Each structure stands twice: as C-alpha cells, then as structure tokens.
Amino acid sequence: DGLPSSYTNAPIAIEMFAVTSATSVRAPVAVASAKARAVSKAPAAFTQRRAVQGAPLAMGSKVSSKARAAGLVVRAADDKPVPGSEAKGMGKALPMEMDIDAIMKLLPHRYPFLLVDRVLEIEQGSYAIGLKNVTINDNFFPGHFPQRPIMPGVLMVEAMAQVGGLIMLDPAASGEGGTQQEFFFAGIDGVKFRRPVVPGDQLVMKVVLTKMNKRFGIAKMKGQCFVGEELACEAELTLALGS
C-alpha cells in the first residue's frame, strides 16, 4: 500500500512478462494493494492456458499431465505451431470387396493393361464400382503427353470395360493367371469426356449391367468415371463373352 499510485498495475505487467517470456528468469516479487492482487488473478489463468499450449510454465502454475500432453500435440520441437492441416484422416479409407489379388484371379489382363486396382462394391450380374489410382509411373504418360501428362480417354473406356467384365465373369472360373473366360468389346456408344484425368487422381468407375443375353453372351452396360464428385467420362458399353 506504500507504493505510489503509478505502480498500482505493476504486478499485472510483471506476471504477463512471466507468461510471455521464453527465458527462465523469474518475475520480480512486488507488493501490491488488495485491489491490484484481485485484478492479477486473470493473468494467472492466462498463464495456465499458455502452459497447456506449450509455453514455459511460470509463476508456479500447475497443469495436469493430460493437459500437458494436449499441449504437445499442437507444438513442434522448436516450440512453434505445426503448420497446415492434420494429415491423419485426410486420406479416405475406401471399402474393398476385391483386392488386386482377387481381381487378377478373375481378369485375364496383366501389366501394362490391367487398369483396375481395387473393387469397392460388386454384385455379380448387376453392377460394380472399381478404382484406378492414376500415377506418373503409368507407362502411357511419357508419350501422352511429355509436356502435359493426361490419361488417354480410350484407356478410361477400357478401364470401365474391365470393371464391366468383373460383373459378367463367373467367380467359380477364377484361378492363377486369370479366368479362362474372355470378353471383348462389341460396341461403344455415347462416349463423352468431361474433364482430363492427370497423375494423382483417383478414377472411380461405376458400371451397371442394363441388359444381358445369356444365349449369345452379349451384355450392355452403362459406365461412368468420376474424379471426386466430377464426372470425367461416360459411355454405353457392349461386351461379348468368348473363349
């Protein structure tokens, strides 16, 4: 109480210094009035919040181990905020009805012409949804085009046909080296290309069987390719079973 009135807020300034300083220097002890001590309680709470975020603990504040661990999540080793979004959970865990081994037991295609990496959904004789991961390592990019790599449209149509083949082929005929059944293009109608497909894209193909003539082994299908929510390609396919 004997301090001049100009020093009334000194404890507040001192405590804020203790919160924000990165050094280990302890704040000087000062005597303040009861009113100033009451006001200084707010910075004490601020001190604790800063400690949780990774700042040096000051003025004897105590923080639980749970809160201390939470603070470490948002701080780098050099006590700087970690930039960018959290990577965890950013890549979608897509469902998988058939992995690449199951696909290769059914489809006769092989490198460099196997264009289905995963089957997300399939109902034999009805529909299938397949996925192709498009990467710069695909063998067609060096020539199409060197200055601007774009997946050829005809290969998007071929990829849809391979997904369509999985609908037609009998799973009981699968084996090493692919099924003994074969299927061929018998027609392609209404092909439209909506956007380019480039390295880094995931091409998701949905193919729906619209008509099947079992006597002649002829199937008509509607196919669509998507990158995210954007339609990249669509076509009506006619496939024929052979041997």
XYZ file of N, CA and C in Angstrom:
729
model
N 0.804 -1.196 0.000
C 0.000 0.000 0.000
C 0.848 1.261 0.000
N 2.161 1.124 0.380
C 3.019 2.296 0.424
C 3.552 2.690 -0.927
N 3.278 1.884 -2.002
C 3.810 2.219 -3.319
C 3.039 3.376 -3.932
N 3.688 4.178 -4.784
C 2.980 5.259 -5.480
C 1.867 4.683 -6.343
N 0.879 5.553 -6.624
C -0.265 5.113 -7.419
C 0.152 4.670 -8.815
N 1.253 5.197 -9.353
C 1.695 4.819 -10.705
C 2.146 3.369 -10.763
N 2.387 2.736 -9.562
C 2.858 1.348 -9.531
C 1.716 0.384 -9.265
N 0.498 0.865 -9.251
C -0.632 0.002 -8.874
C -0.742 -1.210 -9.775
N -0.520 -1.051 -11.091
C -0.676 -2.156 -12.035
C 0.613 -2.918 -12.271
N 1.641 -2.651 -11.502
C 2.930 -3.315 -11.712
C 2.828 -4.824 -11.644
N 2.108 -5.427 -10.677
C 2.058 -6.902 -10.634
C 1.465 -7.496 -11.886
N 0.509 -6.796 -12.492
C -0.094 -7.315 -13.714
C 0.939 -7.351 -14.820
N 1.672 -6.274 -15.023
C 2.688 -6.213 -16.074
C 3.755 -7.255 -15.831
N 4.156 -7.447 -14.552
C 5.200 -8.415 -14.220
C 4.730 -9.825 -14.539
N 3.495 -10.155 -14.194
C 3.007 -11.504 -14.410
C 2.840 -11.794 -15.903
N 2.408 -10.822 -16.676
C 2.311 -11.012 -18.119
C 3.683 -11.264 -18.711
N 4.717 -10.578 -18.168
C 6.081 -10.808 -18.628
C 6.480 -12.255 -18.372
N 6.103 -12.758 -17.211
C 6.464 -14.132 -16.870
C 5.779 -15.124 -17.792
N 4.602 -14.771 -18.288
C 3.854 -15.676 -19.161
C 4.483 -15.728 -20.540
N 4.820 -14.562 -21.104
C 5.224 -14.488 -22.499
C 6.711 -14.686 -22.697
N 7.515 -14.510 -21.693
C 8.955 -14.629 -21.866
C 9.344 -16.080 -22.084
N 10.275 -16.321 -23.003
C 10.757 -17.671 -23.262
C 11.948 -18.021 -22.380
N 12.416 -17.064 -21.548
C 13.567 -17.304 -20.682
C 13.114 -17.929 -19.379
N 14.093 -18.342 -18.589
C 13.798 -18.961 -17.294
C 13.885 -17.957 -16.148
N 14.008 -16.661 -16.492
C 14.115 -15.632 -15.450
C 12.790 -15.504 -14.729
N 12.823 -15.571 -13.428
C 11.602 -15.454 -12.640
C 11.214 -13.989 -12.520
N 9.931 -13.722 -12.508
C 9.456 -12.348 -12.391
C 9.775 -11.800 -11.011
N 10.159 -10.510 -10.905
C 10.437 -9.896 -9.598
C 9.192 -9.902 -8.720
N 9.401 -10.023 -7.435
C 8.300 -10.001 -6.476
C 7.969 -8.556 -6.160
N 6.698 -8.213 -6.194
C 6.275 -6.855 -5.897
C 5.128 -6.896 -4.909
N 5.032 -5.869 -4.113
C 3.948 -5.748 -3.137
C 2.877 -4.872 -3.751
N 1.617 -5.302 -3.681
C 0.534 -4.544 -4.299
C -0.631 -4.477 -3.342
N -1.534 -3.596 -3.668
C -2.725 -3.449 -2.853
C -3.647 -4.640 -3.060
N -4.646 -4.766 -2.159
C -5.610 -5.859 -2.278
C -6.352 -5.766 -3.597
N -6.670 -4.539 -4.024
C -7.370 -4.345 -5.288
C -6.531 -4.833 -6.465
N -5.231 -4.519 -6.485
C -4.346 -4.942 -7.568
C -4.185 -6.452 -7.564
N -4.107 -7.058 -6.313
C -3.975 -8.509 -6.250
C -5.205 -9.199 -6.801
N -6.382 -8.616 -6.577
C -7.612 -9.207 -7.113
C -7.616 -9.152 -8.632
N -7.157 -8.029 -9.190
C -7.124 -7.873 -10.635
C -6.138 -8.853 -11.263
N -5.038 -9.152 -10.536
C -3.980 -10.002 -11.094
C -4.375 -11.465 -11.193
N -5.570 -11.848 -10.741
C -5.977 -13.253 -10.843
C -6.226 -13.651 -12.296
N -6.685 -12.745 -13.131
C -6.948 -13.072 -14.534
C -5.694 -13.499 -15.279
N -4.559 -12.789 -15.124
C -3.344 -13.255 -15.792
C -2.901 -14.625 -15.318
N -3.194 -14.990 -14.067
C -2.798 -16.302 -13.578
C -3.483 -17.391 -14.384
N -4.771 -17.223 -14.693
C -5.488 -18.186 -15.529
C -4.888 -18.207 -16.931
N -4.510 -17.025 -17.422
C -3.881 -16.930 -18.746
C -2.565 -17.702 -18.759
N -1.832 -17.618 -17.633
C -0.568 -18.345 -17.514
C -0.798 -19.829 -17.708
N -1.830 -20.363 -17.106
C -2.099 -21.792 -17.210
C -2.464 -22.177 -18.641
N -3.275 -21.366 -19.313
C -3.637 -21.678 -20.686
C -2.420 -21.677 -21.584
N -1.537 -20.724 -21.396
C -0.320 -20.673 -22.207
C 0.540 -21.896 -21.962
N 0.574 -22.369 -20.735
C 1.387 -23.536 -20.423
C 0.859 -24.766 -21.134
N -0.455 -24.879 -21.242
C -1.051 -26.014 -21.940
C -0.656 -26.014 -23.401
N -0.531 -24.814 -23.984
C -0.174 -24.714 -25.396
C 1.314 -24.901 -25.636
N 2.095 -25.094 -24.630
C 3.497 -25.399 -24.831
C 4.446 -24.334 -24.349
N 3.963 -23.198 -23.827
C 4.846 -22.152 -23.333
C 5.447 -22.586 -22.003
N 6.592 -22.005 -21.593
C 7.196 -22.368 -20.318
C 6.238 -22.096 -19.158
N 6.190 -23.005 -18.209
C 5.321 -22.854 -17.049
C 5.897 -21.779 -16.134
N 5.055 -20.809 -15.746
C 5.551 -19.672 -14.970
C 4.724 -19.472 -13.717
N 5.318 -18.787 -12.749
C 4.650 -18.349 -11.528
C 4.059 -19.508 -10.730
N 4.647 -20.696 -10.874
C 4.243 -21.824 -10.050
C 2.906 -22.420 -10.423
N 2.348 -22.144 -11.619
C 1.069 -22.712 -12.009
C 1.228 -24.211 -12.232
N 0.210 -24.985 -11.890
C 0.242 -26.425 -12.056
C -0.726 -26.832 -13.159
N -0.267 -27.730 -14.053
C -1.081 -28.206 -15.157
C -1.095 -29.715 -15.111
N -2.255 -30.327 -15.318
C -2.375 -31.779 -15.264
C -1.586 -32.417 -16.402
N -1.217 -33.703 -16.239
C -0.466 -34.402 -17.274
C -1.267 -34.521 -18.556
N -2.590 -34.650 -18.430
C -3.457 -34.735 -19.602
C -3.416 -33.434 -20.396
N -3.492 -32.317 -19.680
C -3.443 -31.020 -20.347
C -2.073 -30.777 -20.960
N -1.029 -31.224 -20.263
C 0.328 -31.039 -20.785
C 0.511 -31.840 -22.075
N -0.035 -33.075 -22.105
C 0.051 -33.890 -23.316
C -0.709 -33.252 -24.460
N -1.863 -32.673 -24.156
C -2.652 -31.995 -25.189
C -1.878 -30.831 -25.775
N -1.084 -30.157 -24.954
C -0.296 -29.036 -25.442
C 0.785 -29.484 -26.398
N 1.344 -30.673 -26.175
C 2.408 -31.158 -27.036
C 1.905 -31.496 -28.433
N 0.625 -31.784 -28.576
C 0.077 -32.150 -29.863
C 0.154 -30.996 -30.847
N 0.006 -29.778 -30.370
C -0.061 -28.630 -31.270
C 1.248 -27.858 -31.342
N 2.321 -28.403 -30.803
C 3.595 -27.706 -30.836
C 4.677 -28.561 -31.469
N 5.537 -27.955 -32.276
C 6.679 -28.644 -32.839
C 7.803 -28.667 -31.812
N 8.916 -29.347 -32.155
C 10.026 -29.476 -31.218
C 10.643 -28.131 -30.884
N 10.577 -27.194 -31.825
C 11.145 -25.872 -31.587
C 10.124 -24.903 -31.006
N 9.026 -25.435 -30.465
C 8.007 -24.637 -29.785
C 7.284 -23.695 -30.736
N 7.226 -24.069 -32.035
C 6.464 -23.282 -32.994
C 5.215 -24.061 -33.386
N 4.124 -23.385 -33.709
C 2.906 -24.094 -34.120
C 3.160 -24.958 -35.350
N 2.600 -26.167 -35.375
C 2.743 -27.055 -36.523
C 1.885 -26.516 -37.669
N 2.474 -26.247 -38.825
C 1.699 -25.642 -39.927
C 0.804 -26.653 -40.630
N -0.228 -26.154 -41.299
C -1.070 -26.995 -42.131
C -2.121 -27.773 -41.370
N -2.893 -28.547 -42.120
C -3.952 -29.366 -41.545
C -3.382 -30.679 -41.024
N -4.166 -31.364 -40.204
C -3.780 -32.682 -39.724
C -3.838 -33.675 -40.883
N -2.753 -34.445 -41.089
C -2.730 -35.428 -42.173
C -3.570 -36.652 -41.823
N -3.657 -36.958 -40.529
C -4.410 -38.136 -40.097
C -5.876 -37.987 -40.492
N -6.390 -38.997 -41.164
C -7.789 -38.990 -41.567
C -8.065 -38.258 -42.862
N -7.031 -37.660 -43.470
C -7.256 -36.903 -44.697
C -7.499 -37.842 -45.875
N -6.763 -38.953 -45.920
C -6.990 -39.958 -46.953
C -8.140 -40.864 -46.556
N -9.101 -41.016 -47.431
C -10.272 -41.812 -47.096
C -9.940 -43.302 -47.115
N -10.422 -44.014 -46.111
C -10.284 -45.461 -46.066
C -11.439 -46.057 -46.871
N -11.209 -46.264 -48.158
C -12.269 -46.736 -49.034
C -12.549 -48.216 -48.788
N -13.781 -48.641 -48.971
C -14.096 -50.061 -48.781
C -13.423 -50.920 -49.844
N -13.347 -52.211 -49.607
C -12.689 -53.097 -50.564
C -13.407 -54.435 -50.581
N -14.081 -54.705 -51.693
C -14.713 -56.003 -51.888
C -13.739 -56.983 -52.529
N -12.861 -56.447 -53.401
C -11.850 -57.283 -54.060
C -10.531 -56.522 -54.076
N -9.469 -57.160 -53.587
C -8.150 -56.543 -53.699
C -7.532 -56.943 -55.035
N -6.293 -56.494 -55.269
C -5.681 -56.722 -56.575
C -5.463 -58.209 -56.842
N -5.205 -59.007 -55.793
C -5.013 -60.446 -55.993
C -6.301 -61.104 -56.470
N -7.428 -60.729 -55.867
C -8.716 -61.293 -56.280
C -9.071 -60.859 -57.700
N -8.730 -59.607 -58.036
C -9.006 -59.105 -59.387
C -8.204 -59.890 -60.417
N -6.947 -60.152 -60.114
C -6.080 -60.850 -61.073
C -6.446 -62.324 -61.215
N -7.162 -62.860 -60.247
C -7.634 -64.235 -60.380
C -8.845 -64.331 -61.314
N -9.487 -63.181 -61.538
C -10.674 -63.173 -62.384
C -10.413 -62.548 -63.751
N -9.741 -61.396 -63.767
C -9.459 -60.736 -65.049
C -8.212 -61.345 -65.693
N -8.218 -61.555 -66.995
C -7.024 -62.089 -67.671
C -5.981 -61.013 -67.978
N -6.309 -59.735 -67.765
C -5.396 -58.640 -68.111
C -4.183 -58.625 -67.182
N -3.069 -58.159 -67.704
C -1.841 -58.009 -66.931
C -1.142 -56.703 -67.330
N -0.084 -56.361 -66.590
C 0.683 -55.147 -66.888
C 1.113 -55.170 -68.351
N 1.028 -54.060 -69.046
C 0.639 -52.730 -68.560
C -0.831 -52.388 -68.824
N -1.668 -53.418 -68.970
C -3.042 -53.138 -69.370
C -4.086 -53.509 -68.328
N -3.667 -53.838 -67.123
C -4.636 -54.054 -66.046
C -4.914 -52.700 -65.404
N -6.133 -52.205 -65.546
C -6.456 -50.824 -65.183
C -7.435 -50.727 -64.016
N -7.545 -51.780 -63.223
C -8.390 -51.770 -62.029
C -7.533 -52.186 -60.836
N -7.403 -51.310 -59.844
C -6.575 -51.594 -58.672
C -7.373 -52.177 -57.509
N -8.649 -51.833 -57.440
C -9.478 -52.254 -56.309
C -10.942 -52.225 -56.724
N -11.714 -53.154 -56.167
C -13.167 -53.139 -56.365
C -13.806 -52.746 -55.044
N -14.517 -51.619 -55.066
C -15.130 -51.094 -53.850
C -16.449 -51.795 -53.539
N -17.234 -52.044 -54.582
C -18.502 -52.746 -54.432
C -18.720 -53.603 -55.668
N -19.364 -54.751 -55.469
C -19.713 -55.579 -56.623
C -20.894 -56.468 -56.271
N -21.789 -56.580 -57.227
C -22.891 -57.537 -57.142
C -22.920 -58.254 -58.481
N -22.513 -59.516 -58.463
C -22.366 -60.272 -59.700
C -23.664 -60.234 -60.508
N -23.521 -59.916 -61.799
C -24.688 -59.849 -62.668
C -25.509 -58.591 -62.510
N -25.011 -57.594 -61.781
C -25.782 -56.364 -61.570
C -24.932 -55.113 -61.773
N -23.948 -54.894 -60.916
C -23.128 -53.681 -61.013
C -21.806 -53.893 -60.285
N -20.872 -52.972 -60.519
C -19.590 -52.971 -59.797
C -19.042 -51.550 -59.786
N -18.292 -51.236 -58.734
C -17.579 -49.961 -58.627
C -16.108 -50.278 -58.429
N -15.289 -49.846 -59.365
C -13.856 -50.107 -59.305
C -13.052 -48.827 -59.191
N -11.795 -48.969 -58.848
C -10.917 -47.807 -58.638
C -9.596 -48.010 -59.358
N -9.140 -46.955 -59.994
C -7.822 -46.931 -60.627
C -7.032 -45.760 -60.060
N -5.907 -46.026 -59.417
C -5.012 -44.973 -58.942
C -4.138 -44.523 -60.109
N -4.263 -43.277 -60.471
C -3.526 -42.744 -61.618
C -2.233 -42.119 -61.101
N -1.085 -42.628 -61.547
C 0.209 -42.116 -61.082
C 1.097 -41.776 -62.283
N 2.092 -40.963 -62.029
C 3.020 -40.566 -63.090
C 3.833 -41.758 -63.587
N 3.841 -42.854 -62.813
C 4.564 -44.064 -63.225
C 3.797 -44.892 -64.247
N 2.544 -44.551 -64.523
C 1.811 -45.273 -65.570
C 2.551 -45.136 -66.896
N 2.625 -46.247 -67.632
C 3.529 -46.291 -68.793
C 3.090 -45.421 -69.961
N 1.838 -44.939 -69.967
C 1.376 -44.141 -71.108
C 1.705 -42.659 -70.981
N 2.076 -42.203 -69.769
C 2.299 -40.766 -69.583
C 3.526 -40.208 -70.316
N 4.643 -40.954 -70.455
C 5.785 -40.380 -71.182
C 5.453 -39.960 -72.617
N 4.457 -40.605 -73.218
C 4.101 -40.237 -74.587
C 2.790 -39.485 -74.715
N 2.050 -39.354 -73.608
C 0.704 -38.722 -73.690
C 0.467 -37.821 -72.490
N 0.950 -36.644 -72.432
C 1.915 -36.042 -73.342
C 3.133 -35.664 -72.511
N 4.328 -35.595 -73.101
C 5.510 -35.270 -72.297
C 5.397 -33.926 -71.571
N 4.780 -32.936 -72.233
C 4.690 -31.610 -71.634
C 3.464 -31.454 -70.738
N 2.462 -32.338 -70.878
C 1.267 -32.278 -70.048
C 0.648 -33.675 -69.950
N 1.024 -34.443 -68.938
C 0.523 -35.821 -68.835
C -0.984 -35.872 -68.577
N -1.701 -36.552 -69.476
C -3.152 -36.742 -69.375
C -3.455 -38.201 -69.697
N -4.307 -38.829 -68.900
C -4.691 -40.214 -69.170
C -5.511 -40.268 -70.455
N -5.127 -41.127 -71.407
C -5.882 -41.213 -72.664
C -7.338 -41.614 -72.415
N -8.255 -40.970 -73.143
C -9.669 -41.259 -72.984
C -10.008 -42.709 -73.290
N -9.342 -43.292 -74.293
C -9.634 -44.681 -74.662
C -9.305 -45.632 -73.510
N -8.320 -45.256 -72.672
C -7.979 -46.111 -71.536
C -8.991 -45.977 -70.405
N -9.639 -44.813 -70.299
C -10.742 -44.693 -69.347
C -11.886 -45.618 -69.742
N -12.164 -45.669 -71.046
C -13.209 -46.565 -71.538
C -12.809 -48.020 -71.309
N -11.554 -48.337 -71.556
C -11.050 -49.696 -71.316
C -11.151 -50.074 -69.845
N -10.827 -49.127 -68.957
C -10.916 -49.399 -67.516
C -12.356 -49.702 -67.111
N -13.318 -48.959 -67.665
C -14.732 -49.242 -67.380
C -15.111 -50.627 -67.895
N -14.593 -50.997 -69.062
C -14.902 -52.314 -69.623
C -14.360 -53.428 -68.729
N -13.195 -53.223 -68.137
C -12.643 -54.233 -67.243
C -13.498 -54.394 -65.988
N -14.004 -53.273 -65.465
C -14.935 -53.351 -64.332
C -16.192 -54.085 -64.763
N -16.663 -53.803 -65.996
C -17.831 -54.499 -66.518
C -17.579 -55.991 -66.667
N -16.362 -56.357 -67.037
C -16.019 -57.766 -67.167
C -16.146 -58.518 -65.848
N -15.822 -57.840 -64.760
C -15.951 -58.474 -63.441
C -17.407 -58.813 -63.123
N -18.328 -58.024 -63.670
C -19.756 -58.306 -63.465
C -20.160 -59.556 -64.235
N -19.607 -59.730 -65.442
C -20.007 -60.816 -66.330
C -19.361 -62.148 -65.992
N -18.095 -62.108 -65.586
C -17.330 -63.347 -65.434
C -17.791 -64.141 -64.221
N -17.677 -65.444 -64.345
C -18.092 -66.348 -63.280
C -16.965 -66.480 -62.262
N -17.200 -66.084 -60.995
C -16.144 -66.201 -59.984
C -15.648 -67.625 -59.798
N -16.501 -68.617 -60.097
C -16.099 -70.011 -59.940
C -15.030 -70.407 -60.955
N -14.891 -69.618 -62.016
C -13.908 -69.925 -63.051
C -12.574 -69.234 -62.800
N -12.441 -68.552 -61.658
C -11.200 -67.827 -61.376
C -10.071 -68.797 -61.063
N -8.844 -68.312 -61.232
C -7.684 -69.152 -60.939
C -6.408 -68.394 -61.198
N -5.282 -69.082 -61.055
C -3.989 -68.457 -61.307
C -3.888 -68.072 -62.777
N -3.440 -66.857 -63.034
C -3.335 -66.380 -64.404
C -4.626 -65.834 -64.945
N -5.651 -65.723 -64.097
C -6.924 -65.164 -64.543
C -7.878 -66.251 -65.008
N -9.131 -65.871 -65.175
C -10.151 -66.813 -65.613
C -9.876 -67.304 -67.032
N -10.418 -68.458 -67.339
C -10.291 -68.982 -68.695
C -11.319 -68.345 -69.634
N -12.281 -67.642 -69.048
C -13.240 -66.903 -69.873
C -12.605 -65.622 -70.382
N -13.057 -65.171 -71.523
C -12.581 -63.916 -72.083
C -13.787 -63.095 -72.528
N -13.582 -61.784 -72.584
C -14.649 -60.906 -73.061
C -14.033 -59.826 -73.940
N -14.838 -59.343 -74.869
C -14.340 -58.412 -75.875
C -15.340 -57.268 -76.045
N -14.824 -56.157 -76.548
C -15.709 -55.060 -76.924
C -16.538 -55.484 -78.142
N -17.845 -55.249 -78.059
C -18.709 -55.446 -79.221
C -19.310 -54.126 -79.679
N -19.154 -53.090 -78.872
C -19.666 -51.780 -79.262
C -19.472 -50.754 -78.169
N -19.310 -49.497 -78.582
C -19.184 -48.367 -77.649
C -20.043 -47.239 -78.196
N -20.952 -46.745 -77.383
C -21.861 -45.689 -77.825
C -21.907 -44.551 -76.813
N -22.215 -43.362 -77.326
C -22.454 -42.208 -76.457
C -21.299 -41.834 -75.554
N -20.080 -41.972 -76.064
C -18.907 -41.648 -75.239
C -18.762 -40.134 -75.117
N -18.570 -39.686 -73.881
C -18.336 -38.257 -73.629
C -17.232 -38.130 -72.583
N -16.300 -37.212 -72.848
C -15.218 -36.931 -71.903
C -15.454 -35.547 -71.314
N -15.520 -35.490 -69.990
C -15.928 -34.257 -69.311
C -14.773 -33.474 -68.706
N -13.725 -34.163 -68.295
C -12.567 -33.485 -67.682
C -11.328 -34.342 -67.900
N -10.135 -33.709 -67.928
C -8.909 -34.504 -68.041
C -8.603 -35.239 -66.732
N -7.982 -36.392 -66.858
C -7.544 -37.176 -65.706
C -6.027 -37.159 -65.704
N -5.433 -36.734 -64.590
C -3.994 -36.476 -64.520
C -3.371 -37.268 -63.374
N -2.029 -37.362 -63.346
C -1.366 -38.068 -62.247
C -1.787 -37.516 -60.885
N -2.053 -38.421 -59.956
C -2.515 -38.033 -58.625
C -4.008 -38.195 -58.440
N -4.745 -38.346 -59.561
C -6.196 -38.543 -59.480
C -6.522 -39.986 -59.100
N -7.676 -40.163 -58.475
C -8.256 -41.489 -58.283
C -9.470 -41.587 -59.184
N -9.424 -42.511 -60.110
C -10.518 -42.692 -61.056
C -11.455 -43.768 -60.502
N -12.664 -43.357 -60.152
C -13.662 -44.284 -59.621
C -14.681 -44.561 -60.714
N -14.843 -45.846 -61.049
C -15.683 -46.241 -62.182
C -16.881 -47.047 -61.698
N -18.067 -46.618 -62.069
C -19.282 -47.383 -61.774
C -19.860 -47.898 -63.078
N -20.045 -49.204 -63.133
C -20.585 -49.843 -64.325
C -21.811 -50.649 -63.912
N -22.926 -50.410 -64.616
C -24.203 -51.066 -64.299
C -24.646 -51.889 -65.500
N -24.951 -53.151 -65.254
C -25.458 -54.021 -66.314
C -26.908 -53.650 -66.610
N -27.189 -53.301 -67.868
C -28.554 -52.902 -68.245
C -29.288 -54.003 -69.010
N -28.542 -54.880 -69.713
C -29.173 -55.960 -70.462
C -28.175 -57.087 -70.662
N -28.654 -58.318 -70.508
C -27.773 -59.476 -70.673
C -28.479 -60.548 -71.493
N -27.855 -60.926 -72.609
C -28.353 -62.020 -73.442
C -27.436 -63.217 -73.209
N -27.865 -64.109 -72.314
C -27.023 -65.238 -71.932
C -26.818 -66.213 -73.087
N -27.805 -66.309 -73.977
C -27.697 -67.250 -75.105
C -26.518 -66.907 -76.002
N -26.362 -65.618 -76.277
C -25.283 -65.184 -77.159
C -24.101 -64.587 -76.390
N -24.234 -64.476 -75.086
C -23.149 -63.932 -74.273
C -22.890 -62.458 -74.522
N -23.961 -61.715 -74.789
C -23.836 -60.288 -75.076
C -24.401 -59.496 -73.902
N -23.647 -58.490 -73.446
C -24.084 -57.657 -72.319
C -23.988 -56.190 -72.690
N -24.995 -55.446 -72.288
C -24.973 -53.991 -72.456
C -24.850 -53.357 -71.069
N -24.001 -52.319 -70.982
C -23.707 -51.700 -69.695
C -23.615 -50.188 -69.831
N -23.906 -49.524 -68.734
C -23.740 -48.073 -68.638
C -22.573 -47.804 -67.701
N -21.575 -47.084 -68.187
C -20.394 -46.818 -67.379
C -20.150 -45.343 -67.164
N -19.666 -44.997 -65.975
C -19.292 -43.620 -65.641
C -17.988 -43.634 -64.859
N -17.132 -42.641 -65.141
C -15.876 -42.451 -64.400
C -15.948 -41.125 -63.652
N -15.530 -41.144 -62.399
C -15.532 -39.937 -61.579
C -14.149 -39.697 -60.987
N -13.812 -38.411 -60.854
C -12.681 -37.979 -60.029
C -13.278 -37.098 -58.940
N -13.331 -37.611 -57.723
C -14.074 -36.917 -56.681
C -15.549 -36.904 -57.041
N -16.130 -35.726 -57.064
C -17.544 -35.598 -57.434
C -17.730 -35.182 -58.890
N -16.620 -35.053 -59.625
C -16.689 -34.607 -61.015
C -16.746 -35.786 -61.971
N -17.680 -35.731 -62.908
C -17.787 -36.754 -63.943
C -16.678 -36.535 -64.968
N -15.870 -37.576 -65.191
C -14.756 -37.461 -66.129
C -15.079 -38.088 -67.475
N -15.850 -39.174 -67.454
C -16.138 -39.895 -68.695
C -17.406 -40.719 -68.514
N -18.153 -40.911 -69.584
C -19.328 -41.788 -69.550
C -19.485 -42.432 -70.913
N -20.048 -43.643 -70.910
C -20.231 -44.367 -72.158
C -21.195 -45.525 -71.955
N -21.796 -45.967 -73.065
C -22.590 -47.182 -73.078
C -21.740 -48.270 -73.747
N -21.545 -49.375 -73.048
C -20.638 -50.421 -73.496
C -21.422 -51.667 -73.875
N -20.952 -52.328 -74.937
C -21.468 -53.643 -75.298
C -20.298 -54.619 -75.263
N -20.411 -55.639 -74.412
C -19.347 -56.619 -74.251
C -19.846 -57.996 -74.654
N -18.926 -58.797 -75.187
C -19.276 -60.148 -75.614
C -18.347 -61.147 -74.962
N -18.925 -62.203 -74.393
C -18.135 -63.277 -73.801
C -17.595 -64.168 -74.908
N -16.360 -64.640 -74.722
C -15.762 -65.544 -75.706
C -14.959 -66.617 -75.001
N -14.234 -67.398 -75.750
C -13.410 -68.465 -75.176
C -12.186 -68.680 -76.052
